[in-house]
Short mmCIF file of C-alpha atoms in Angstrom, two decimals:
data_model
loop_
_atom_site.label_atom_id
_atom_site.label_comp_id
_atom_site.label_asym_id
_atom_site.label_seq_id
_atom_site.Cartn_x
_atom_site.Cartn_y
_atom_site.Cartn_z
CA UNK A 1 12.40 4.78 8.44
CA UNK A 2 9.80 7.80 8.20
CA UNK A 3 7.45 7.68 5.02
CA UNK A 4 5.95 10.53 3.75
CA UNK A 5 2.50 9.99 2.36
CA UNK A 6 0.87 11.36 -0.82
CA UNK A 7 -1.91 10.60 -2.80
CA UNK A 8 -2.78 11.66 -6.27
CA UNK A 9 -6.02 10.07 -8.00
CA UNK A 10 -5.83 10.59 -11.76
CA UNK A 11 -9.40 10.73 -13.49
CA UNK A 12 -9.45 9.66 -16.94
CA UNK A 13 -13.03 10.15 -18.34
CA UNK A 14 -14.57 7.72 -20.91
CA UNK A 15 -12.04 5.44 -21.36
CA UNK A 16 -12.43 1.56 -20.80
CA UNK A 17 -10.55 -1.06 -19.29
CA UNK A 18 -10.48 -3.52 -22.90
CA UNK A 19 -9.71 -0.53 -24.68
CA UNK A 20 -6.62 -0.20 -22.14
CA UNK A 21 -5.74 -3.32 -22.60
CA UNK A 22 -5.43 -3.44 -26.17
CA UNK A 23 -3.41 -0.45 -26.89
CA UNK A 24 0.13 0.68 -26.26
CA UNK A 25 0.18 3.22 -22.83
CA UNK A 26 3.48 2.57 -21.61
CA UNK A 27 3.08 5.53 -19.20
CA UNK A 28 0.05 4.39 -17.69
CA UNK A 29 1.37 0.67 -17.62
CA UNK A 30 4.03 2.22 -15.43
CA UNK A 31 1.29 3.09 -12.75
CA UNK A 32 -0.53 -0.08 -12.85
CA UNK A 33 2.91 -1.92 -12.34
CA UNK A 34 3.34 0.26 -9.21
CA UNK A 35 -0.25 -1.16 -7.86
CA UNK A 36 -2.53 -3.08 -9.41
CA UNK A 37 -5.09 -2.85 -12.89
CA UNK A 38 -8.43 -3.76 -12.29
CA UNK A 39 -11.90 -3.16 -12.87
CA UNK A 40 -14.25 -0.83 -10.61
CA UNK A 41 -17.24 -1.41 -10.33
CA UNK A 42 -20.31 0.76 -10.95
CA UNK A 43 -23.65 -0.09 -8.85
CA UNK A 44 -26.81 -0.54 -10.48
CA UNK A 45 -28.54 2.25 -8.83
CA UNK A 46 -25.50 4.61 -10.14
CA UNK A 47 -26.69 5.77 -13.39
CA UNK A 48 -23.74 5.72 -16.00
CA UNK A 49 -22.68 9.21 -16.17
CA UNK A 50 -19.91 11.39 -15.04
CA UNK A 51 -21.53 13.26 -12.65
CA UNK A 52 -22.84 10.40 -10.51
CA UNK A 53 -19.99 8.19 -11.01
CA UNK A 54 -17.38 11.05 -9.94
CA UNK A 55 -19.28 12.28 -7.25
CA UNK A 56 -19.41 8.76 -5.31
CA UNK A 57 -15.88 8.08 -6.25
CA UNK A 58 -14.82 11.26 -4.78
CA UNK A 59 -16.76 11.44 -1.48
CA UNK A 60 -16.84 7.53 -0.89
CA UNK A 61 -20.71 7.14 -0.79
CA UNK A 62 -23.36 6.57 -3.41
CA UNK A 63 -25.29 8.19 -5.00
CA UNK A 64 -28.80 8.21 -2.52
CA UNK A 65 -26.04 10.20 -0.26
CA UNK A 66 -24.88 12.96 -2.47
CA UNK A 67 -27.97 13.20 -4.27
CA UNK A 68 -25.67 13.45 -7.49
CA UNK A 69 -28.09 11.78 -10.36
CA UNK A 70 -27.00 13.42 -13.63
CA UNK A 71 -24.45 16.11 -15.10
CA UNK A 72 -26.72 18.89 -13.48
CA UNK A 73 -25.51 18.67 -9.93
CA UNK A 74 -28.69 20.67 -8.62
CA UNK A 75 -30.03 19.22 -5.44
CA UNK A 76 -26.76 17.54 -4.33
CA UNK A 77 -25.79 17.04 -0.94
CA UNK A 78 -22.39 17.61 -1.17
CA UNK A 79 -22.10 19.63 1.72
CA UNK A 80 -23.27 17.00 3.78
CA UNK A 81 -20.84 14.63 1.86
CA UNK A 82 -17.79 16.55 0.37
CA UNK A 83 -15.46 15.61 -1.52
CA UNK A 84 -12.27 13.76 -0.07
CA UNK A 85 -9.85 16.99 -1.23
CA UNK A 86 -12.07 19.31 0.74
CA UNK A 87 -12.81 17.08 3.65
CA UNK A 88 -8.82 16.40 4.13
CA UNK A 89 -8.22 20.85 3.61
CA UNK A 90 -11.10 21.71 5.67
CA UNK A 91 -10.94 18.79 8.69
CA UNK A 92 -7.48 18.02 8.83
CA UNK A 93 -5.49 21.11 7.64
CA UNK A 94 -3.89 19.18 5.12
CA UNK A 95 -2.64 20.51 1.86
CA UNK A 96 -5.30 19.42 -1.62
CA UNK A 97 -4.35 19.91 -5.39
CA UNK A 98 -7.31 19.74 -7.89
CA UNK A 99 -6.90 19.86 -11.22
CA UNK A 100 -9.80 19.93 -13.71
CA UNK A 101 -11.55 20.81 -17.49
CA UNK A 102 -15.18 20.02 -16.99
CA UNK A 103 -16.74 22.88 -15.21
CA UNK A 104 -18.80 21.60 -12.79
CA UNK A 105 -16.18 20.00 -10.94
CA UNK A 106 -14.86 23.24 -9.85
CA UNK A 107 -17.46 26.07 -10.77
CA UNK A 108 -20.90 26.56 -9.97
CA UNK A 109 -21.74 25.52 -13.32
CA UNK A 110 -25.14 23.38 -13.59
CA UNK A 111 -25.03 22.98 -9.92
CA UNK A 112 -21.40 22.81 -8.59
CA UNK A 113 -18.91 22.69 -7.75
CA UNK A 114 -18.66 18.81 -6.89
CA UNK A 115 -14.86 19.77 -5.48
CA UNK A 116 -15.74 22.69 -3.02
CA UNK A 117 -12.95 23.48 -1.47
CA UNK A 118 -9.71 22.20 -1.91
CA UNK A 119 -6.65 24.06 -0.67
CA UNK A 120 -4.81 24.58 -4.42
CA UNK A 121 -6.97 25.04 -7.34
CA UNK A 122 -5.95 24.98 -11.42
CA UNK A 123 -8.80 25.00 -13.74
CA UNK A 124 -8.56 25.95 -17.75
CA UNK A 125 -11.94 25.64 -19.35
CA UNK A 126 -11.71 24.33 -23.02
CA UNK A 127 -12.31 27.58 -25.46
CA UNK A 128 -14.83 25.70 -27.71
CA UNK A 129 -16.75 22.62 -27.25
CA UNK A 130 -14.85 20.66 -29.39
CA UNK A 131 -12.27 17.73 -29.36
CA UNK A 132 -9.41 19.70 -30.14
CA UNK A 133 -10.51 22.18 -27.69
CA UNK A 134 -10.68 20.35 -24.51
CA UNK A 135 -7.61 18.06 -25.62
CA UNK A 136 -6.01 21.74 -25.03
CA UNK A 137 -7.51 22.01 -22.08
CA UNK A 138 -6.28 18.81 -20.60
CA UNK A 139 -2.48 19.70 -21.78
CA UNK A 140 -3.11 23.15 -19.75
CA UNK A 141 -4.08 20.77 -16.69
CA UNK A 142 -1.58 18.88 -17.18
CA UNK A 143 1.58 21.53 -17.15
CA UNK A 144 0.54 23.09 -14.30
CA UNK A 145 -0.31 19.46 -12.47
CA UNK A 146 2.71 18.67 -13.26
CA UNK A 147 3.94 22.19 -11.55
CA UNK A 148 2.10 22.20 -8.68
CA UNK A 149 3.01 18.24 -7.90
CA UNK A 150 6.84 19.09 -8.12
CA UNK A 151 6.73 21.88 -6.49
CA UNK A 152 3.74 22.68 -3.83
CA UNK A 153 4.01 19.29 -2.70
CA UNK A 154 0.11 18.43 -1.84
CA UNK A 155 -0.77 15.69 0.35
CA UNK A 156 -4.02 14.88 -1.69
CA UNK A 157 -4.50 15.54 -5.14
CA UNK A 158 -7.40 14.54 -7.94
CA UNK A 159 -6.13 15.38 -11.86
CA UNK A 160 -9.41 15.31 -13.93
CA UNK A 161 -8.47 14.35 -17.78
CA UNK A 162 -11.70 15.15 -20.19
CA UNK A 163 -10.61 14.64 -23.47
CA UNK A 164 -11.16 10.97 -24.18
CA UNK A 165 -15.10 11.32 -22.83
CA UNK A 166 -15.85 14.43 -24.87
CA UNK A 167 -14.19 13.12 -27.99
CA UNK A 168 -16.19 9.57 -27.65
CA UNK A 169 -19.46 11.96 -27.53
CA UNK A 170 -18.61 13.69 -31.06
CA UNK A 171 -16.18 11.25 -33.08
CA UNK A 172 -17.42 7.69 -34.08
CA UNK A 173 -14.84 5.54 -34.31
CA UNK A 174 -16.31 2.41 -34.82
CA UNK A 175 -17.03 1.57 -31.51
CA UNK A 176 -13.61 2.69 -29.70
CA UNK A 177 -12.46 5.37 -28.43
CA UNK A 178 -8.40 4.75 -28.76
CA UNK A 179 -5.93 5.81 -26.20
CA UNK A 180 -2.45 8.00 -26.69
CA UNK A 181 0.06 7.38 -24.28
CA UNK A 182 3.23 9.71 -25.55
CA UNK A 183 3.32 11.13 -22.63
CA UNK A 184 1.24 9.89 -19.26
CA UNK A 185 -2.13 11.49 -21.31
CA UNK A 186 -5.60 10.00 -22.21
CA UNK A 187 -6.48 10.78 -25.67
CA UNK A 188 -4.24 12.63 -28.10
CA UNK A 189 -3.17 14.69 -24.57
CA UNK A 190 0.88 16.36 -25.19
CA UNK A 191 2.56 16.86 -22.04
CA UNK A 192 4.06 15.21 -19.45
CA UNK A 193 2.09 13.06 -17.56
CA UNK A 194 1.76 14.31 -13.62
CA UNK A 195 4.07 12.78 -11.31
CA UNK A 196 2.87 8.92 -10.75
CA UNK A 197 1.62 8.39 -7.28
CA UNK A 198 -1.01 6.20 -5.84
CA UNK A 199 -3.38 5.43 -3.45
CA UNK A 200 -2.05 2.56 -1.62
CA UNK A 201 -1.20 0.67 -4.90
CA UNK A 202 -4.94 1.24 -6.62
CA UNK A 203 -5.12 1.91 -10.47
CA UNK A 204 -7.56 4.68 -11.70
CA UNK A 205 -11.53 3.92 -11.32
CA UNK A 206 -13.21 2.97 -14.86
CA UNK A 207 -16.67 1.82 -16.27
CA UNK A 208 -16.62 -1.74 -16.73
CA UNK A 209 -17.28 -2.32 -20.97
CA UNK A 210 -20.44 -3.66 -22.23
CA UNK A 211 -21.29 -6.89 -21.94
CA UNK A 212 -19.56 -7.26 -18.32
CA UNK A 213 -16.50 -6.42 -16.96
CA UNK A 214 -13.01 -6.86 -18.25
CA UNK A 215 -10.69 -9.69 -16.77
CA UNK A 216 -8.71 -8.12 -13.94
CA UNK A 217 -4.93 -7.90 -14.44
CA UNK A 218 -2.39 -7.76 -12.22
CA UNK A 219 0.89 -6.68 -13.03
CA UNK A 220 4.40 -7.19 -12.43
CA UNK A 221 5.20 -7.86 -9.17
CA UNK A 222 2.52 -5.78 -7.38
CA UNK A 223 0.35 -6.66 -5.09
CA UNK A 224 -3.36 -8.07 -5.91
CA UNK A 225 -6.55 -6.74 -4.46
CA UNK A 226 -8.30 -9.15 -2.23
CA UNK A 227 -12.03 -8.14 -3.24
CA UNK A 228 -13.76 -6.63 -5.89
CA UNK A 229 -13.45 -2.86 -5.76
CA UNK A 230 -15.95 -0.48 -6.37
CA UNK A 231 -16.39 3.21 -7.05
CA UNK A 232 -17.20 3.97 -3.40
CA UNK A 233 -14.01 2.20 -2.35
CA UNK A 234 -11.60 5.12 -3.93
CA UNK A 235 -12.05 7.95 -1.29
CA UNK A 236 -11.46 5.55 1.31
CA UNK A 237 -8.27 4.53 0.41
CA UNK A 238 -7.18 7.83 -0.11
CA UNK A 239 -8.14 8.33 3.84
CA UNK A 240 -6.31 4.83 4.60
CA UNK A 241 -2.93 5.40 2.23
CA UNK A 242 -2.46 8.78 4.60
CA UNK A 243 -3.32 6.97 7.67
CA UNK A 244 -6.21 8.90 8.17
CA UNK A 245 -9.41 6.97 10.13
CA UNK A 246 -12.72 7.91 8.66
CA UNK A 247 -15.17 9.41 11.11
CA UNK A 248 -18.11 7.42 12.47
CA UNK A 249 -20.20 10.28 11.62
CA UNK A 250 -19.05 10.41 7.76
CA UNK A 251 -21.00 7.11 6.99
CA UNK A 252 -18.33 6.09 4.09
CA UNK A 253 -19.95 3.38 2.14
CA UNK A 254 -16.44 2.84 0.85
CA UNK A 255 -13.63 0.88 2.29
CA UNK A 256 -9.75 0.37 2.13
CA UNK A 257 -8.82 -1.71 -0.68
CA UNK A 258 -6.87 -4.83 0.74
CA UNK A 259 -4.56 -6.80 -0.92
CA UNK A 260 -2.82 -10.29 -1.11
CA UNK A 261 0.65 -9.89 -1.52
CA UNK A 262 2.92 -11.35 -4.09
CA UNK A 263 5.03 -12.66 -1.20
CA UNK A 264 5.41 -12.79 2.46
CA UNK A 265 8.37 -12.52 3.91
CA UNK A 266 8.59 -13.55 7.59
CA UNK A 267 10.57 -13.31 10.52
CA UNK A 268 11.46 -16.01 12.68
CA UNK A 269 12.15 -15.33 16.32
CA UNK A 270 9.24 -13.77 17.75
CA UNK A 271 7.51 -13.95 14.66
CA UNK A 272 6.79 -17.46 14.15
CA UNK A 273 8.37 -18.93 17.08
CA UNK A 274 8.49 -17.69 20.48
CA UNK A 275 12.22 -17.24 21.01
CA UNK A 276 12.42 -13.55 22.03
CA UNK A 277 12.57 -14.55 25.48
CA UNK A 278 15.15 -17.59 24.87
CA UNK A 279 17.49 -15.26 23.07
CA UNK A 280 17.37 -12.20 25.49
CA UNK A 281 17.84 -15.20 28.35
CA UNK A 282 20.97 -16.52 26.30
CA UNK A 283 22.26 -12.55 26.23
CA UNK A 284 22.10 -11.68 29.84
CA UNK A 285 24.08 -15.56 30.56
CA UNK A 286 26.71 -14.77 27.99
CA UNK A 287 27.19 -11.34 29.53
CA UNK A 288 27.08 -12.42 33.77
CA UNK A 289 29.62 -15.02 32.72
CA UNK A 290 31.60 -12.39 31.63
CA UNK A 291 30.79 -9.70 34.10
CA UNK A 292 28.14 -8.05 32.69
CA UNK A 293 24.82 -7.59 33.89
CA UNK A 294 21.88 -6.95 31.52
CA UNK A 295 19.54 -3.74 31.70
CA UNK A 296 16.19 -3.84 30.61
CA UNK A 297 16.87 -1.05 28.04
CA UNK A 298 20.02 -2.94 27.08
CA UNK A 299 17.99 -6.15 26.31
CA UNK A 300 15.20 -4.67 24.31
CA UNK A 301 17.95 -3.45 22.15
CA UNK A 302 19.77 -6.06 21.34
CA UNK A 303 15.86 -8.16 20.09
CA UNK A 304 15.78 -8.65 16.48
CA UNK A 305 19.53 -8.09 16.14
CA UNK A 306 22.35 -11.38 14.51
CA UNK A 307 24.95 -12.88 17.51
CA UNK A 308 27.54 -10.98 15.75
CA UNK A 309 25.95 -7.52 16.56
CA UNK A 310 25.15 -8.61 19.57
CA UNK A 311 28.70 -9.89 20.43
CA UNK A 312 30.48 -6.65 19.10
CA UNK A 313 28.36 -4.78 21.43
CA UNK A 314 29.16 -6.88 24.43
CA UNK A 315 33.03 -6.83 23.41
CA UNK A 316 32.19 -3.10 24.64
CA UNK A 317 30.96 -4.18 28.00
CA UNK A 318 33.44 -7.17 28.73
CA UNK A 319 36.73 -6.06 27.10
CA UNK A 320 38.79 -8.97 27.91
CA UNK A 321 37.05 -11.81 25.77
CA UNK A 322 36.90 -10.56 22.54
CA UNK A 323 33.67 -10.64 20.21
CA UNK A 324 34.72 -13.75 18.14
CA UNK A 325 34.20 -15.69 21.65
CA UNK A 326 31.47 -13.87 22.83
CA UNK A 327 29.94 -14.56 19.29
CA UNK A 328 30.40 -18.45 19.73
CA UNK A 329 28.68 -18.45 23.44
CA UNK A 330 25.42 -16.58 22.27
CA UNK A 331 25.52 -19.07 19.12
CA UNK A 332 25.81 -22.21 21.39
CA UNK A 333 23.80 -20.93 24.56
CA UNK A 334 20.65 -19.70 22.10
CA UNK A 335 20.45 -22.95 19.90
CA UNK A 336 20.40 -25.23 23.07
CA UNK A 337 17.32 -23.41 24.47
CA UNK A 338 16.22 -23.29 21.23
CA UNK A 339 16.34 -27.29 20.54
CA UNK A 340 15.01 -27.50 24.67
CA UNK A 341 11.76 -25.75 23.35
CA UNK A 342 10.88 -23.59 20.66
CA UNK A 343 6.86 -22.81 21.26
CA UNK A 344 4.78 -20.94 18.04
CA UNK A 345 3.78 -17.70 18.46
CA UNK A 346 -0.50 -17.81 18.19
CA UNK A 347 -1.61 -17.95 14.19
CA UNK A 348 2.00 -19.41 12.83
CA UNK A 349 0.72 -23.03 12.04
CA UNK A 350 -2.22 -22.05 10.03
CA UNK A 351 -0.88 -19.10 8.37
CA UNK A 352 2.45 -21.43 7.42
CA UNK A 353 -0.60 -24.33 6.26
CA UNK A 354 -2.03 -21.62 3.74
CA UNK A 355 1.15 -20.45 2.66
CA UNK A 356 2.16 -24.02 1.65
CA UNK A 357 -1.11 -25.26 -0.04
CA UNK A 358 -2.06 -21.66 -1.68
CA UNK A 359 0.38 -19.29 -1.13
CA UNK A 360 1.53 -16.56 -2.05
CA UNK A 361 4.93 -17.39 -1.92
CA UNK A 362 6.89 -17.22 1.22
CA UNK A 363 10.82 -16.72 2.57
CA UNK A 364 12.02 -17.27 5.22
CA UNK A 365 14.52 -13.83 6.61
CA UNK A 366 16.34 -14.70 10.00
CA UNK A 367 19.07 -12.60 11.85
CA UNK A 368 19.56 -16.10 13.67
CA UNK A 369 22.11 -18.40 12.07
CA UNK A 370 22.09 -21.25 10.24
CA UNK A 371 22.34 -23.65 12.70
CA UNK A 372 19.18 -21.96 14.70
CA UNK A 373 17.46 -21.58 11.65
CA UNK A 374 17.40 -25.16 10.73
CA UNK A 375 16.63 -26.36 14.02
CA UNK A 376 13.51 -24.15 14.04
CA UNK A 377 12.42 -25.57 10.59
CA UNK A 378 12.36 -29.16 12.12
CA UNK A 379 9.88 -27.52 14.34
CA UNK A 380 7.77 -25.76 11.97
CA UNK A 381 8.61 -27.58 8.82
CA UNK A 382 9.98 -25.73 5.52
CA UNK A 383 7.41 -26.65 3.23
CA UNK A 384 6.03 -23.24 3.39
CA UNK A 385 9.16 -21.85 2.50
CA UNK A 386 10.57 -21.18 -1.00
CA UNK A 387 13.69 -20.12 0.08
CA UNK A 388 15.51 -18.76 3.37
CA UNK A 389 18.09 -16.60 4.54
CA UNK A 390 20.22 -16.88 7.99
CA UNK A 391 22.81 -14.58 9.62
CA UNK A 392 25.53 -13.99 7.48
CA UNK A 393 24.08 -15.11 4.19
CA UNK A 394 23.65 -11.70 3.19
CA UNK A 395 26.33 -8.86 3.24
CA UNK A 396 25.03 -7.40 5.98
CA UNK A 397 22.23 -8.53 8.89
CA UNK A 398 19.17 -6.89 10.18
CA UNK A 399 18.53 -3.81 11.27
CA UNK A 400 20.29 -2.92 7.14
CA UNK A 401 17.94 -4.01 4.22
CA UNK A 402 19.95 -6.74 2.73
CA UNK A 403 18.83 -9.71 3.69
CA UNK A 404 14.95 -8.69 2.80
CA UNK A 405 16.25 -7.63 -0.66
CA UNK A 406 17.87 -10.93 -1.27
CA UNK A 407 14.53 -12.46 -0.16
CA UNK A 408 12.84 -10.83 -2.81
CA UNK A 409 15.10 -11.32 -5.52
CA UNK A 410 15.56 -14.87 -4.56
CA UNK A 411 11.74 -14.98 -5.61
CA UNK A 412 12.03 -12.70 -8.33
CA UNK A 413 10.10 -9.54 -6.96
CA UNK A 414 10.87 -6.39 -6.28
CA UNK A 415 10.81 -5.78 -2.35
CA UNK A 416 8.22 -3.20 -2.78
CA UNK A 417 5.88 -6.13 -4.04
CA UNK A 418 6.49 -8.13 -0.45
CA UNK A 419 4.63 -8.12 2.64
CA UNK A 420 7.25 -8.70 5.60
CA UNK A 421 5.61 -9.84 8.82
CA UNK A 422 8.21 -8.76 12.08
CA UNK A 423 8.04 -8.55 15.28
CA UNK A 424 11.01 -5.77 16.36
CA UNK A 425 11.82 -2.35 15.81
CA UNK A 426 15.13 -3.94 14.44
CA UNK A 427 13.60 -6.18 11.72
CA UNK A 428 10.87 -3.67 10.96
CA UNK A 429 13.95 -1.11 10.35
CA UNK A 430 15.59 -3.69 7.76
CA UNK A 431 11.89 -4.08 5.93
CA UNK A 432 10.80 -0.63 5.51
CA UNK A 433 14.65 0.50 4.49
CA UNK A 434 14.44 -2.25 1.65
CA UNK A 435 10.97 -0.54 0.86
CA UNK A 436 8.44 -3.62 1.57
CA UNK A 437 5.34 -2.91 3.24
CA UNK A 438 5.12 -4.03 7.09
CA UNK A 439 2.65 -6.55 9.34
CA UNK A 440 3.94 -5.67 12.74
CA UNK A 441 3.08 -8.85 15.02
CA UNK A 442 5.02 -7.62 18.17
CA UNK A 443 6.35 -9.69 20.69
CA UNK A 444 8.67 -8.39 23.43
CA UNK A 445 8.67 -4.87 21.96
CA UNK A 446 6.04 -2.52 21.56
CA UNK A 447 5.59 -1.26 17.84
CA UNK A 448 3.32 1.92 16.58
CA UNK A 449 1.82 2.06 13.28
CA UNK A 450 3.34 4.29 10.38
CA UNK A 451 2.85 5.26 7.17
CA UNK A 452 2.97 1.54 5.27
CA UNK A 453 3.16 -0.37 8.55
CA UNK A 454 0.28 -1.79 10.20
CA UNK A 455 0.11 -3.50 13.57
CA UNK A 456 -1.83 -6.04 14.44
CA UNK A 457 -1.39 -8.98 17.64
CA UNK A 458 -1.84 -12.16 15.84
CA UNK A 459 -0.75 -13.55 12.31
CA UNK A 460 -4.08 -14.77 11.85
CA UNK A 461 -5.23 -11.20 10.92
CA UNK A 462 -3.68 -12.19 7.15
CA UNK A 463 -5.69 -15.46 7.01
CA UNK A 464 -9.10 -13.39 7.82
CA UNK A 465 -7.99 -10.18 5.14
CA UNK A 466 -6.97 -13.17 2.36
CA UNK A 467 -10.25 -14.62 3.05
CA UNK A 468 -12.18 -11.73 1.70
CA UNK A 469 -10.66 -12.16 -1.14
CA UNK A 470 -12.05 -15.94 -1.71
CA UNK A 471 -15.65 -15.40 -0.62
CA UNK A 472 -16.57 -13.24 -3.21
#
């Protein structure tokens, strides 16, 4: 299934994580519970205002790079370093949205602009330099965000809210600055909130409080980041969620954002155990016996897929035995080979050993049937495994979504919160049309990488990306 990518980073200045977490913003929990909530971190050389802190989130290096120290951007090297909106317009062609309040984002202003040149531009300066003013301002950005999102469809966008930071600056309120959430907004912002998107399941960068940062929180069913994140870390998942590879030459000092599921749900033949070969062997036997003989192209398409597919598309090529029969061979001819010898694919004992002593949890999501798949679990063992599902189980087999989405609601997640690890065109069609994300370990097939699909040619690639995650 084709996935079209967009990314839209929402800045809300001046308002921190415990703060978040202690006041009703059902809008914004809606985000987070699409991703994941957790602090970013700022770097002790980074002094602690907006200017340096937006600058290295936006361009993905810090601040001895852009040469961004305070809210006077004079002496920046931003050209050098731009701005993720205007390297994406200017490099790739690729359609930008920025949205912003605070002038020097956008105007030369006390040395911008820090965004140079994006492709689509809205800016409404505040009238006054008061509260009220600029929580005007922000509902202007916000309408015609909200516009341009719906409408212009950018690939890229950054939404700059600067209410909350210039009311904390003017109005004591006894150490917190509190958060309105009628409508998507950071302060006492009307409006509807622009159109939630994210960057490859990442919640908004903040300051950590005083005193350290907040506890990270994870939400729903989404997936968990595997390492601390930082500001630096933002632009470069912007890059990854649209599949874009930085440049050598750009010197990010960011880096994609990885994350630990909250499940993995794997294939079986090809996947875990090598029985690609066995079943496309058990295919062209069932069809010479019946007059049949096996292309190549007519092999490779029938990897990945249940006997009864299979069958009803050899009923096609050998009319006279009828697909119930030619069902029953495939059955009985693939389990024998697969009790004769059933070999692991490279990486499937030790990722199935972490998955049983530390998880996340893990299913099981065969097109093979029942009888296959148990006799594979005596092989591998189905302690890894908190549940399973064989041919037939589910309404309708692989290449169609269903058995992945009763997979995940078996475990109580929603699919988008799974990682499924497959091997075929066929199973990767039944993953990404149930909406999980994709490991592509192929086998007999080759596989490309799209837009939430990675490939990579052995399982152990999740042990080493988990491990990040416990190191630090």
């Amino acid at each position: 299934m084709s996935r079209i990518r967009r990314v839209l980073v929402v800045g809300i200045d001046g308002v921190r994580l415990d703060t978040l977490r202690r006041v009703p913003t059902p809008h914004l929990d809606a985000v987070a519970d699409a991703g994941f909530l957790t602090p970013v971190a700022v770097a002790e050389t980074t002094p602690t205002m907006s200017g340096p802190c937006w600058a290295t989130i936006l361009t993905g290096v810090d601040v001895t790079k852009h040469g961004v120290w305070s809210n006077d951007f004079s002496g920046h090297r931003l050209g050098v370093f731009p701005d993720f909106a205007t390297r994406l317009a200017r490099q790739d062609g690729r359609r930008t949205y920025v949205a912003a309040a605070w002038e020097p984002l956008v105007t030369v202003a006390d040395g911008g602009p820090m965004l140079r040149r994006p492709t689509r531009l809205t800016h409404h300066a505040p009238a006054a330099d008061t509260p009220a003013a600029w929580e005007e301002a922000d509902a202007a950005i916000v309408r015609d965000a909200v516009a341009v999102l719906t409408h212009e469809d950018p690939e890229a966008s950054f939404v700059y809210l600067g209410a909350p930071d210039e009311t904390a600056h003017r109005v004591h309120l006894g150490g917190d600055v509190l958060v309105a959430d009628r409508a998507g907004g950071a302060g006492r912002t009307p409006g509807p909130p622009p159109a939630p998107a994210r960057a490859g399941g990442g919640a908004g960068p903040t300051h950590p409080p005083a005193g350290g940062p907040a506890p990270a929180r994870t939400t729903g069913g989404a997936p968990r980041p595997a390492r601390p994140v930082r500001h630096e870390d933002v632009a470069a998942q912007v890059y990854a969620a649209l599949d874009r590879t930085p440049d050598s030459h750009w010197t990010l000092d960011g880096a994609r954002i990885p994350t630990v599921p909250r499940a993995v749900l794997l294939d079986m033949d090809g996947t875990l155990v090598d029985t690609e070969p066995l079943w496309l062997e058990a295919t062209r036997s069932v069809a010479a016996a019946h007059g049949h003989t096996l292309t190549e192209a007519e092999g490779a398409s029938v990897l990945g897929r249940s006997c009864a597919d299979t069958a009803a598309w050899l009923d096609g090529h050998c009319p006279d035995t009828g697909a119930d029969v030619l069902e029953a061979e495939l059955e009985e001819t693939f389990l024998a080979a697969v009790e004769a010898d059933a070999p692991l694919r490279p990486g499937a004992r030790a990722l199935l050993d972490r998955l049983e002593h530390d998880g996340p949890p893990a299913a099981l999501v065969s097109a093979s049937p029942r009888r296959v798949v148990d006799a594979v679990l005596r092989t591998l063992g189905g302690e890894a495994f908190r549940t399973t599902v064989a041919d037939g189980e589910s309404d309708r087999s692989k290449p169609h979504p269903d058995p992945y989405l009763m997979a995940a609601a078996r475990l109580g997640l929603p699919a988008e919160a799974c990682l499924v690890v497959e091997d075929s065109p066929t199973g990767i069609a039944a993953a990404e049309a149930a909406g999980c994300r994709v490991l592509a370990v192929p086998s007999s097939a080759p596989i490309e990488p799209a837009p939430g699909r990675r490939v990579r040619f052995d399982l152990t690639f999740l042990l080493h990306e988990w491990a990040q995650r416990e190191s630090v």
